[in-house]
Amino acid sequence: MLFKNGEKILFTGDSVTDAGRARPVGIVGGLGSAYVAVISDFFGAFCPEMRLPVYNTGVSGNTSRDLLARFDEDVIALQPDTAVILIGANDVWRQYDYPDYTERHVYPEEYEQNLRAMIDKAQSAKIRVILMTPFYIEPNREDPMRKRMDEYGEIVKKLAKEYGVLCIDLQKPFDKYLQYRYPAFVVWDRVHPNRIGSMLIAREFLKAVGFDGFW
Amino acid sequence: MLFKNGEKILFTGDSVTDAGRARPVGIVGGLGSAYVAVISDFFGAFCPEMRLPVYNTGVSGNTSRDLLARFDEDVIALQPDTAVILIGANDVWRQYDYPDYTERHVYPEEYEQNLRAMIDKAQSAKIRVILMTPFYIEPNREDPMRKRMDEYGEIVKKLAKEYGVLCIDLQKPFDKYLQYRYPAFVVWDRVHPNRIGSMLIAREFLKAVGFDGFW
Amino acid sequence: MLFKNGEKILFTGDSVTDAGRARPVGIVGGLGSAYVAVISDFFGAFCPEMRLPVYNTGVSGNTSRDLLARFDEDVIALQPDTAVILIGANDVWRQYDYPDYTERHVYPEEYEQNLRAMIDKAQSAKIRVILMTPFYIEPNREDPMRKRMDEYGEIVKKLAKEYGVLCIDLQKPFDKYLQYRYPAFVVWDRVHPNRIGSMLIAREFLKAVGFDGFW
Amino acid sequence: MLFKNGEKILFTGDSVTDAGRARPVGIVGGLGSAYVAVISDFFGAFCPEMRLPVYNTGVSGNTSRDLLARFDEDVIALQPDTAVILIGANDVWRQYDYPDYTERHVYPEEYEQNLRAMIDKAQSAKIRVILMTPFYIEPNREDPMRKRMDEYGEIVKKLAKEYGVLCIDLQKPFDKYLQYRYPAFVVWDRVHPNRIGSMLIAREFLKAVGFDGFW
Amino acid sequence: MLFKNGEKILFTGDSVTDAGRARPVGIVGGLGSAYVAVISDFFGAFCPEMRLPVYNTGVSGNTSRDLLARFDEDVIALQPDTAVILIGANDVWRQYDYPDYTERHVYPEEYEQNLRAMIDKAQSAKIRVILMTPFYIEPNREDPMRKRMDEYGEIVKKLAKEYGVLCIDLQKPFDKYLQYRYPAFVVWDRVHPNRIGSMLIAREFLKAVGFDGFW
Amino acid sequence: MLFKNGEKILFTGDSVTDAGRARPVGIVGGLGSAYVAVISDFFGAFCPEMRLPVYNTGVSGNTSRDLLARFDEDVIALQPDTAVILIGANDVWRQYDYPDYTERHVYPEEYEQNLRAMIDKAQSAKIRVILMTPFYIEPNREDPMRKRMDEYGEIVKKLAKEYGVLCIDLQKPFDKYLQYRYPAFVVWDRVHPNRIGSMLIAREFLKAVGFDGFW
Amino acid sequence: MLFKNGEKILFTGDSVTDAGRARPVGIVGGLGSAYVAVISDFFGAFCPEMRLPVYNTGVSGNTSRDLLARFDEDVIALQPDTAVILIGANDVWRQYDYPDYTERHVYPEEYEQNLRAMIDKAQSAKIRVILMTPFYIEPNREDPMRKRMDEYGEIVKKLAKEYGVLCIDLQKPFDKYLQYRYPAFVVWDRVHPNRIGSMLIAREFLKAVGFDGFW
Amino acid sequence: MLFKNGEKILFTGDSVTDAGRARPVGIVGGLGSAYVAVISDFFGAFCPEMRLPVYNTGVSGNTSRDLLARFDEDVIALQPDTAVILIGANDVWRQYDYPDYTERHVYPEEYEQNLRAMIDKAQSAKIRVILMTPFYIEPNREDPMRKRMDEYGEIVKKLAKEYGVLCIDLQKPFDKYLQYRYPAFVVWDRVHPNRIGSMLIAREFLKAVGFDGFW
């Protein structure tokens, strides 16, 4: 697996990551109830010998602008070996649910700058970066918010390539899954995956990092 | 306007109608916080001289099967002059968000039978019926749940014609509106309209019944 | 309409404006449940193409003295294009419900000074000011609190004229409405309009600013 | 005083009497927080030697129709020596705050019948009846709801005379008081007296029954 | 009456005075539910023309040591015309309910010093002082806590005489009352009077200040 | 010890016994937080080998009249080996805290009858009875409520003798204790012992039944 | 896999199964938060095409005696294709945490009878039965409660063999897991598995029924 | 007894000591609901003449590292005559329930240093120190967490000997008790004793300090 025994893995981002985690960052209830917890469950249940502590510093409602503003405190200062960043859903969503409050929008150019700043900070601190693409669980690729989200996903992929960091495309597994089920089965608002959606994200992450312990 | 002074108007259906109304049926908080309340506000503010009492017996989660089961108690017994029925969203939705629990699904044939039974009951009791089509605030007409909802809407229209009752197509105004705004602006789950969506339904209803008092 | 596309409109004042809005100033629940929300609903539903963001910084219990004290922070700093001010109800009310606690009273002279200071601040910051008169939903014009409120309304009108800003008289529509209905129908304490009263205020505002989109 | 030592006095009516009393009828918190409690306080503090137990069976929202329906259970069955009846505010109020829901209105003819039925029941059970007039704390006697309430008060007085029972006019002391203070000082909605209003009712009652123990 | 029209009267002390008053000092709920509110009710109901604003800065659990520590902020800074001080119950009680925690006890010598300091502060600020004796609603004068409380009461009386300020002995009316009723009728713990006990205190205060308006 | 291994011991009575026990009678939280729990703690900690299950069916506010009414259901039906009865505090207290509500009083004659009926029922069912005297933690034996409680205690002792059942005098240990500490140290209202008072009752019970395991 | 497409699978038992599921049996929150939900997540995420509805009728605190008493209503009446039974933890636990309340204990003989009765009922109704052994997450096999639980597990295995139904031994995977981690990592009381423990149970179940879809 | 009349005794540590005590340190509810309260009950009930005030500054979740960090504020500053320290359970537990979060672990060497620092601080301030060994209510001495806890207990004993302070071994009484009952009877997680477990600790403490007053 990508991680060595005992390495600290920190996930950060918005409400998809946060999922009701306890504050301040801690061990009791500290992982929230979504994909971060499921990944930690897999580690704990199926490769306990690796001793991989998992942290979650997602904050609901955050855009990349908000995350950058607290990146020193909520990522760098915690000194993880790996930082997994999943951000961008709110950068895009605000353009669609609060289209008139433009001060809340984060457009692609700024999004890219914010991501670059975060990656630079992390790499300066010798933290391995993993990027995950923001996603929108909408099967119609011509849907305007879906198209917009795809643009942001492309930025993530471009930067991952440029910086040479691992990139996990989370849109892809949902697209594949939606061939079998309607979005309402895994998500109530096409943004926040339910338990089943979290399982799908967890599997995608585990595959990407070379976890191989389920059976 | 369609209604004469002093006539009682009762709205019934599922959570779109219910919207947190008080129980039992009453005057304080009895209208919920969605389109029924907005319609009543328009009546109260702009044609108070008509003295139109409004009632709401929507129940969250109801399918047409559930509504039929309580139709005598929650519609007939209250002796309204008009009963406005908006049902079907859950008949369809359960086929998409809980696809495996088939005992919760209400398919088109049963849906039509349920509606017929309700109209028959109401007409026997000399209650004027107004039907509103169930809707799905999804602009992509090829979306499977949208297509399915349209089927149910067609049944409503067919029955309205057959029975000669007023039919208000609520899908149409949303379709028109979605040319200007993304669904997330008026609805978080494409089913339950927010305040703005309620305003759109209210206007459609008011137009249909010949209300002419806004300015 | 008075507003150009994309302009920011901020409403401020006391509990009539506040109406349970979220704190701090924000987008989720940020408009409260009274007239500000209704106006925003009309904009959102019937002229979405104008993209008019609406803000609410009303604070329950405020007199003009309290509002002036926070005007820099809660109006100027938010840089709206238009500031709509509705204040004065508590300046008057405290003289009637807590007549002995004179330190809580704001008499006409101070009221006028406070309003002047607010208008000056706004105009220095190039913010368009709209004044709305405080009102008391009491049909008896000889009632002492009604007479007192009318005095404060006159001050608002006088200043609006002097400064050349738009003034919306909210007492007038309620007076007209009370020819048809008793106050208890739109207000429980003659101060805080209910949903129907909010609808009446909203219409008056919309008329005044040239909104023309309902049908 | 009218009451002999040890006599049981029961107050019944609507929310003005209820005032948050405990349920079921009991001794802890059983008197509510309004005029009934104040009267009991005066008895307890200033004529403890008389040992006068006080009961409260007011129910918020009741009209005379509702009170009659529970009169056997909530008055007769408790076997008081005296029953004090204060009812009618909601009979009138519903005609003004919910004018269109006519099934909630109790008009003068029915009001009189309801009162007669209650007095008959009480007298058959050898219970002394005291009637108190419903009131509306509105100084303008031309106000329509005030005029209407006065009509109901007249019915009470007429019946008191006819049946030869003590009648306490509660409108009068409020009218006198309003020469000194604005209604908002003693009542927030002109219907439910606050602590000071309760004190005024208590004094009126105590005067009427010949209490003479304050100093 | 001792007070002139419009004078501000502030009551301060411990839980007997506090009685659940709102914080910070304010007008809504600011008087608590015990004797201060009852006195204010009498003023409001029976001499409204005097316009006497009443304030309450009692704090539950306070000893004279605690009250002295906040006297500048909670009495002097509010600039009342009269300050009514009722303190000492906790100075004594802690010696009996927490006898081993001697750091919580305030013995007579310190009690006297604390009172002197408060009176000096008030008089320097030209505030009229009224002292009320702490009391213990225990009829047995040989009871040790009763005897102790009497000692503290004597200190209050001595200081009142020395400073020439009005002193209201609250033990006396309770002693007299206990000839007719058992303590449990007016107090559950012999320290915190219930509604009836509050009425007794209020009457004693009103008598002492020359109030004469009940009938 | 009086009890044999495995015997079921049931305590019943009023709030002194109840002490917040769970309902219905059960094992989790079923013992309340007062003396019954402390006795069970002693059994559990210091003679676990005896395996003595303890039950609590006290009900707050009960008089002997109330307890008799539910004795079949709450004592006999549970088939304990021993029933410990502590009742009478409310029979007396109501005569002092609600002296005018005479229907709530249980006077000595009825008290004795109620106790006899309970003992008869228990003995018919072959249940060993232990009586505990009601008590009042008031050191002044001339206090009227104390004297009254002593009368009731005497009835308990008389019946115990007559029926030949064990009687535990709980007034005695409190009287002895009050030589060292003021009542407020063990009880806030002279009726409901706190943790320390519960310890005193527990010790008295343990002594009486021959428990000998503490050290 | 053992299940055919569309088959209904019902899990029943005690708190390990219940895990806070909604009541009455339903679709929203109906699966609780423990192993049943995890199994359903795997089905939903990795073999959606099979359309397997999952039900949960576990009830916290139940012994086999309690489960048998409601088996008709909570299993048979719901007509599942498969009923998975996990019961026995409380049958054993009560012997250890409430050893003296023997009426709460279910000993092996009764346990076996209860299980037989349930299997008979299910098989008569043509419901496939799967038995899971109760477990105790205690690595020390000489621990008395562990030994006792093993006895109950043996009964389950014996009956499974006798009736020819699938038996899933849940003790085994925990025993294996405890070679790597201390019990506190997967369970706080050695009875209720946490998220990680639920994952282990889910895997064991999935293996046993031939699920093969994770990667 | 070890303590002289009037001496202040402070207990500090983790959740075993804390047990829900009020904050800040105070007299009402200040002792929590576990062993500290039971010890104080024994003092209060059986040697009131000694007047021993008891304090509790335990904090749930604390390790020795956390306790050392607040030792000046929560022990030294309160100036007790005796400080009783019970710490170490979390130092060990975190190694077993959160084995991967190594920054939360406190290993033996640091544990010893932390204890030394606390003892030094206390002795410099002339405070008598009593050490209690951390314990684990697990009868199997080969259990890894039990063995680990024993190591920490040995450190406590070693330091007690070296510093010449009283050491109370709390593991011993539990070990002895577990010969009669299973751990679940006195503790739900083998760490936090229930009421019976608290009784056992209290007795051990009382024995150690020479308390001799129970009978």
Short mmCIF file of C-alpha atoms in Angstrom, two decimals, chain A residues 137 178 181-190 194, chain B residues 93 96-99 136 145 189:
data_model
loop_
_atom_site.label_atom_id
_atom_site.label_comp_id
_atom_site.label_asym_id
_atom_site.label_seq_id
_atom_site.Cartn_x
_atom_site.Cartn_y
_atom_site.Cartn_z
CA ILE A 137 -23.84 12.92 -8.57
CA LEU A 178 -25.46 5.61 -11.90
CA ARG A 181 -29.20 3.12 -9.77
CA TYR A 182 -30.85 6.53 -9.77
CA PRO A 183 -28.96 9.28 -7.88
CA ALA A 184 -31.62 9.44 -5.13
CA PHE A 185 -30.43 6.02 -3.97
CA VAL A 186 -27.02 7.32 -2.90
CA VAL A 187 -27.52 11.05 -2.35
CA TRP A 188 -30.43 13.34 -1.44
CA ASP A 189 -29.13 16.56 -2.97
CA ARG A 190 -26.65 15.20 -5.53
CA ASN A 194 -25.29 8.82 1.98
CA TRP B 93 -39.98 8.69 -5.69
CA TYR B 96 -36.05 5.60 -7.25
CA ASP B 97 -34.79 6.18 -3.72
CA TYR B 98 -35.93 2.84 -2.26
CA PRO B 99 -36.10 0.79 -5.44
CA TYR B 136 -40.19 16.93 -10.45
CA MET B 145 -37.54 9.88 -12.61
CA ASP B 189 -33.89 17.74 -3.52
#
